[in-house]
Coordinates of C-alpha atoms in Angstrom, one line a residue:
M8 CA -44.8 7.2 8.0
I9 CA -42.5 4.4 6.8
P10 CA -41.5 4.9 3.1
P11 CA -43.0 2.4 0.7
G12 CA -40.9 -0.7 0.2
T13 CA -38.9 -0.3 3.5
E14 CA -40.4 -3.3 5.2
A15 CA -39.8 -5.5 2.2
A16 CA -36.2 -4.3 2.0
L17 CA -35.6 -4.9 5.7
A18 CA -37.2 -8.4 5.5
D19 CA -34.9 -9.2 2.5
S20 CA -31.9 -7.9 4.4
W21 CA -32.8 -10.0 7.4
E22 CA -33.2 -13.2 5.3
Y23 CA -29.8 -12.5 3.7
F24 CA -28.2 -11.9 7.2
V25 CA -29.5 -15.3 8.4
H26 CA -28.2 -16.9 5.2
L27 CA -24.7 -15.4 5.8
A28 CA -24.8 -16.5 9.5
V29 CA -25.7 -20.1 8.7
V30 CA -23.0 -20.3 6.0
L31 CA -20.2 -18.4 7.7
T32 CA -20.4 -19.3 11.4
P33 CA -19.4 -23.0 11.1
L34 CA -16.8 -22.1 8.5
F35 CA -15.3 -19.4 10.8
L36 CA -15.2 -21.7 13.8
G37 CA -13.4 -24.4 11.7
A38 CA -11.0 -21.8 10.3
S39 CA -10.3 -20.5 13.8
F40 CA -9.4 -24.0 15.0
L41 CA -7.0 -24.3 12.0
V42 CA -5.5 -20.9 13.0
G43 CA -5.0 -22.2 16.5
L44 CA -3.2 -25.4 15.2
A45 CA -1.0 -23.3 12.9
Q46 CA 0.0 -21.1 15.8
E47 CA 0.8 -24.2 17.9
Y48 CA 3.0 -25.9 15.3
L49 CA 4.3 -22.8 13.5
P50 CA 5.0 -20.1 16.1
P51 CA 6.7 -16.9 15.0
E52 CA 10.1 -18.1 16.1
R53 CA 9.9 -21.2 13.9
V54 CA 8.9 -19.1 10.9
E55 CA 11.9 -16.8 11.4
T56 CA 14.2 -19.9 11.7
L57 CA 12.9 -21.4 8.5
L58 CA 13.4 -18.2 6.5
R59 CA 16.7 -16.9 7.9
S60 CA 18.9 -19.2 5.8
R61 CA 17.0 -18.8 2.5
D62 CA 18.2 -16.7 -0.4
H63 CA 16.5 -14.5 -2.9
G64 CA 14.3 -16.6 -5.1
S65 CA 13.5 -19.8 -3.4
G66 CA 13.2 -17.8 -0.2
N67 CA 10.4 -15.6 -1.7
V68 CA 8.4 -18.7 -2.5
L69 CA 8.8 -20.1 1.0
A70 CA 8.1 -16.7 2.6
A71 CA 4.9 -16.3 0.6
G72 CA 3.8 -19.8 1.5
L73 CA 4.6 -19.3 5.2
G74 CA 2.8 -15.9 5.1
A75 CA -0.3 -17.7 3.8
V76 CA -0.3 -20.6 6.3
T77 CA 0.7 -18.7 9.4
P78 CA -2.4 -16.7 10.3
F79 CA -0.7 -13.9 12.1
C80 CA -2.6 -10.6 12.5
S81 CA -0.8 -7.3 11.9
C82 CA 0.2 -7.0 15.5
S83 CA 2.2 -10.2 15.3
T84 CA 3.2 -10.1 11.6
V85 CA 5.2 -6.9 12.1
P86 CA 7.3 -8.4 15.0
V87 CA 8.0 -11.5 12.8
L88 CA 9.0 -9.2 10.0
A89 CA 11.3 -7.3 12.3
G90 CA 12.9 -10.6 13.4
L91 CA 13.5 -11.6 9.8
L92 CA 15.1 -8.2 8.9
G93 CA 17.1 -8.2 12.1
A94 CA 18.5 -11.7 11.2
G95 CA 19.6 -10.5 7.8
A96 CA 16.8 -11.7 5.6
P97 CA 16.6 -9.8 2.4
V98 CA 14.0 -7.0 2.2
G99 CA 12.5 -8.6 -0.9
M100 CA 12.0 -12.0 0.7
S101 CA 10.5 -10.3 3.8
F102 CA 8.1 -8.4 1.5
S103 CA 6.8 -11.7 0.1
F104 CA 6.0 -12.8 3.6
L105 CA 4.4 -9.4 4.4
L106 CA 2.3 -9.3 1.3
A107 CA 1.0 -12.8 1.5
S108 CA 0.2 -12.7 5.3
P109 CA -2.8 -10.4 5.3
I110 CA -4.4 -11.3 2.0
V111 CA -4.1 -15.1 2.0
N112 CA -4.9 -17.1 5.2
W113 CA -7.0 -20.0 6.2
I114 CA -9.9 -17.9 7.4
A115 CA -10.0 -16.1 4.0
V116 CA -9.8 -19.4 2.1
L117 CA -12.6 -21.2 4.0
L118 CA -14.9 -18.1 3.9
L119 CA -14.2 -17.6 0.2
F120 CA -15.0 -21.3 -0.4
G121 CA -18.3 -21.0 1.5
L122 CA -19.3 -17.7 -0.2
F123 CA -17.9 -18.0 -3.8
G124 CA -17.1 -21.7 -4.3
P125 CA -14.0 -23.7 -5.1
A126 CA -13.1 -22.1 -8.5
V127 CA -12.9 -18.6 -7.2
T128 CA -11.1 -19.7 -4.0
V129 CA -8.4 -21.6 -5.9
A130 CA -7.9 -18.8 -8.4
Y131 CA -7.7 -16.2 -5.7
V132 CA -5.1 -18.1 -3.7
V133 CA -2.9 -18.9 -6.7
A134 CA -3.1 -15.3 -8.0
A135 CA -2.4 -13.7 -4.7
L136 CA 0.5 -16.0 -3.9
A137 CA 2.0 -15.5 -7.3
C138 CA 1.8 -11.7 -6.9
A139 CA 3.3 -11.8 -3.4
I140 CA 6.3 -13.8 -4.8
V141 CA 6.8 -11.6 -7.8
G142 CA 6.2 -8.4 -5.8
G143 CA 8.9 -9.5 -3.3
L144 CA 11.3 -10.4 -6.1
I145 CA 10.9 -6.9 -7.7
V146 CA 11.3 -5.1 -4.4
G147 CA 14.4 -7.2 -3.7
T148 CA 16.1 -5.6 -6.8
L149 CA 15.6 -2.0 -5.6
D150 CA 18.2 -1.9 -2.7
L151 CA 15.8 -0.6 -0.1
D152 CA 17.5 -1.9 3.1
R153 CA 18.4 1.6 4.1
Y154 CA 14.7 2.5 4.5
V155 CA 14.2 0.0 7.3
K156 CA 14.3 1.7 10.7
D157 CA 16.6 0.5 13.5
V158 CA 14.0 -0.3 16.1
R159 CA 13.3 -2.9 18.8
I160 CA 9.8 -4.3 19.1
T161 CA 8.4 -6.2 22.0
A162 CA 5.5 -8.6 21.4
G163 CA 4.3 -11.8 23.0
G164 CA 7.0 -11.5 25.7
R165 CA 9.9 -11.4 23.3
E166 CA 12.0 -8.6 21.9
V167 CA 13.1 -8.4 18.3
A168 CA 15.3 -5.9 16.6
T169 CA 15.8 -4.7 13.0
D170 CA 19.4 -3.5 13.7
G171 CA 20.9 -7.0 14.0
G172 CA 20.2 -7.2 17.8
T173 CA 19.6 -10.5 19.4
A174 CA 16.0 -11.5 19.9
T175 CA 15.1 -12.5 23.4
S176 CA 12.2 -14.4 24.8
G177 CA 10.6 -14.2 28.2
C178 CA 7.2 -15.8 27.9
G179 CA 8.0 -19.4 27.5
C180 CA 5.9 -19.5 24.3
G181 CA 8.7 -21.0 22.2
G182 CA 11.6 -23.3 22.4
A183 CA 11.4 -26.3 24.8
T184 CA 8.2 -25.3 26.5
T185 CA 6.3 -25.5 23.2
S186 CA 8.1 -28.5 21.7
S187 CA 7.5 -30.6 24.8
R188 CA 3.7 -30.3 24.6
T189 CA 1.8 -33.4 23.4
H190 CA -0.4 -33.4 20.3
G191 CA -3.4 -33.7 22.5
E192 CA -2.4 -30.6 24.5
R193 CA -1.8 -28.7 21.3
V194 CA -5.3 -29.7 19.9
S195 CA -6.9 -28.7 23.1
A196 CA -5.2 -25.4 23.2
A197 CA -6.2 -24.8 19.6
G198 CA -9.8 -25.5 20.4
R199 CA -9.8 -23.1 23.3
G200 CA -8.0 -20.5 21.1
A201 CA -10.7 -21.0 18.4
L202 CA -13.5 -20.2 20.8
S203 CA -11.6 -17.2 22.1
F204 CA -10.7 -16.0 18.6
F205 CA -14.3 -16.4 17.5
R206 CA -15.5 -14.3 20.5
D207 CA -13.0 -11.6 19.8
T208 CA -13.8 -11.5 16.1
L209 CA -17.5 -12.0 16.3
P210 CA -18.3 -8.2 16.5
Y211 CA -16.4 -7.6 13.2
L212 CA -18.1 -10.6 11.5
L213 CA -21.5 -9.4 12.6
L214 CA -20.7 -5.9 11.4
G215 CA -19.6 -7.2 8.0
M216 CA -22.7 -9.4 7.7
T217 CA -25.0 -6.5 8.7
I218 CA -23.4 -4.2 6.1
G219 CA -23.6 -6.9 3.5
A220 CA -27.2 -7.6 4.3
L221 CA -28.1 -3.9 4.1
I222 CA -26.3 -3.6 0.8
H223 CA -28.2 -6.7 -0.5
G224 CA -31.7 -5.6 0.6
A225 CA -31.6 -1.8 0.8
I226 CA -29.3 -0.4 -1.8
P227 CA -30.5 -0.7 -5.4
A228 CA -28.2 -2.8 -7.6
E229 CA -28.4 -0.1 -10.3
A230 CA -26.9 2.5 -8.0
L231 CA -23.9 0.2 -7.2
Q232 CA -23.4 -0.8 -10.8
R233 CA -23.2 2.9 -11.9
V234 CA -20.3 3.4 -9.4
A235 CA -18.4 0.1 -9.6
G236 CA -19.9 -1.8 -12.5
P237 CA -18.2 -2.8 -15.7
G238 CA -19.1 0.5 -17.3
N239 CA -16.6 2.3 -15.1
P240 CA -13.0 1.6 -16.4
L241 CA -11.6 3.0 -13.1
A242 CA -13.8 0.8 -10.9
T243 CA -11.1 -1.8 -10.1
P244 CA -8.3 0.6 -9.1
L245 CA -10.7 2.7 -7.1
A246 CA -12.0 -0.4 -5.3
A247 CA -8.5 -1.4 -4.3
L248 CA -8.0 2.1 -2.8
A249 CA -11.4 2.2 -1.2
G250 CA -10.9 -1.0 0.8
A251 CA -8.4 0.6 3.2
P252 CA -10.7 3.1 5.0
I253 CA -13.6 0.7 5.1
Y254 CA -11.6 -2.3 6.3
V255 CA -12.7 -3.8 9.7
S256 CA -11.3 -7.3 9.3
L257 CA -11.0 -9.8 6.5
S258 CA -13.8 -11.9 8.0
G259 CA -16.0 -8.8 8.0
M260 CA -15.0 -7.7 4.5
L261 CA -16.0 -11.0 2.8
P262 CA -19.7 -10.8 3.5
I263 CA -19.7 -7.3 2.1
A264 CA -17.8 -8.6 -0.9
H265 CA -20.4 -11.3 -1.5
S266 CA -23.2 -8.8 -1.3
L267 CA -21.5 -6.6 -3.9
T268 CA -21.2 -9.5 -6.3
E269 CA -24.9 -10.4 -5.7
A270 CA -25.6 -6.8 -6.8
G271 CA -23.8 -7.4 -10.1
I272 CA -20.4 -5.9 -9.3
P273 CA -17.7 -7.8 -11.2
I274 CA -15.9 -10.4 -9.1
G275 CA -12.5 -8.9 -9.9
T276 CA -13.5 -5.5 -8.8
V277 CA -14.7 -7.0 -5.5
I278 CA -11.5 -9.0 -5.1
A279 CA -9.5 -5.8 -5.6
F280 CA -11.6 -4.2 -2.8
V281 CA -10.8 -7.0 -0.4
I282 CA -7.1 -7.1 -1.2
G283 CA -6.7 -3.4 -0.9
G284 CA -8.5 -3.4 2.4
A285 CA -6.6 -6.3 3.9
G286 CA -3.2 -5.1 2.8
I287 CA -3.3 -1.3 3.4
S288 CA -5.7 -1.0 6.3
I289 CA -5.1 1.9 8.6
P290 CA -4.0 -0.3 11.6
N291 CA -1.6 -2.2 9.4
L292 CA 0.0 1.0 8.0
I293 CA 0.3 2.4 11.6
L294 CA 2.2 -0.7 12.7
L295 CA 4.4 -0.8 9.6
N296 CA 5.2 2.9 10.1
K297 CA 7.2 1.9 13.2
L298 CA 9.3 -0.4 11.0
F299 CA 9.6 1.4 7.6
E300 CA 10.7 4.8 6.5
R301 CA 8.0 6.7 4.6
R302 CA 9.4 5.8 1.2
L303 CA 9.4 2.1 1.9
L304 CA 5.9 2.4 3.4
V305 CA 4.7 4.1 0.2
I306 CA 6.3 1.3 -1.9
Y307 CA 4.5 -1.3 0.2
A308 CA 1.1 0.4 -0.1
T309 CA 1.7 0.9 -3.9
T310 CA 2.6 -2.8 -4.2
V311 CA -0.6 -3.9 -2.5
V312 CA -2.8 -1.6 -4.6
T313 CA -1.0 -2.9 -7.7
I314 CA -1.6 -6.5 -6.7
G315 CA -5.3 -5.7 -6.1
V316 CA -5.6 -4.2 -9.5
V317 CA -3.7 -7.0 -11.3
V318 CA -5.7 -9.7 -9.6
G319 CA -8.9 -7.8 -10.1
V320 CA -8.4 -7.1 -13.8
S321 CA -7.3 -10.8 -14.3
F322 CA -10.5 -12.0 -12.7
N323 CA -12.6 -9.6 -14.8
T324 CA -11.0 -10.5 -18.1
V325 CA -8.8 -13.6 -18.3
L326 CA -10.8 -15.6 -15.7
A327 CA -14.3 -14.2 -16.3
G328 CA -15.3 -17.0 -18.6
L329 CA -13.8 -19.8 -16.5
L330 CA -15.3 -18.9 -13.1

């Protein structure tokens, strides 16, 4: 026998799933196209070139900005990071790039805009970038260069090293081959890449929408508020920590985040959950473990959690009345 209310809850979940699909699918396709364009015009090699000559300070600002607009996933962010460190970029500046890369990107911006509106989106981007810059500046004062491992990483057909070795390229994805392509060829490649990226990421997006829909329709709001509501003073730091084991992808996290806010969870607590998941996800930590000694890895994870808590508390207090 089906428990009373189950059919109504499932129907509510299905309606919410359809709503998320209608809102997110065109936004995700558009964001995927922008991702493709960014990869055409700002490949990893160019990012490294732009940052190599920068100093502590202005370099942190540029690094955070490039981390936000170059939508590299963890598997390509780490080789770029290795290239920066191998070329002599300060650890603090490299951290600003590393911190901004997973938590601020065009996919996140467009999906945030579609789900939460322009005010939340702008506040999130500004706060996350500011924290990435400040976090990198603080890390840069701690003399942590000795905790970077001497390794060589091969990705995308090129080899980069953190020990000062020369990076080599064997795939033709940079240099003259890329620069000689016409704008039309780049746009066409970005379009094909958008469809491919959408197909690859669709399972995670569907999973996130499904979980979000079930939270919306099947889990009582009162139960969620008892755990993560404003009555729990530890809700925001716990949310920043809880995001890591739950993380599937940022595109999958945001539908879950929207469902939590619909259930009455404060927006700052939800934002901390998203930042923690994006920054200290298990896959990201596994890749960074190849590059960082354990102490530096712990410092990175602690910095991400701190950013999640700072941004979350700011949203719940300072910005609560403005958003």
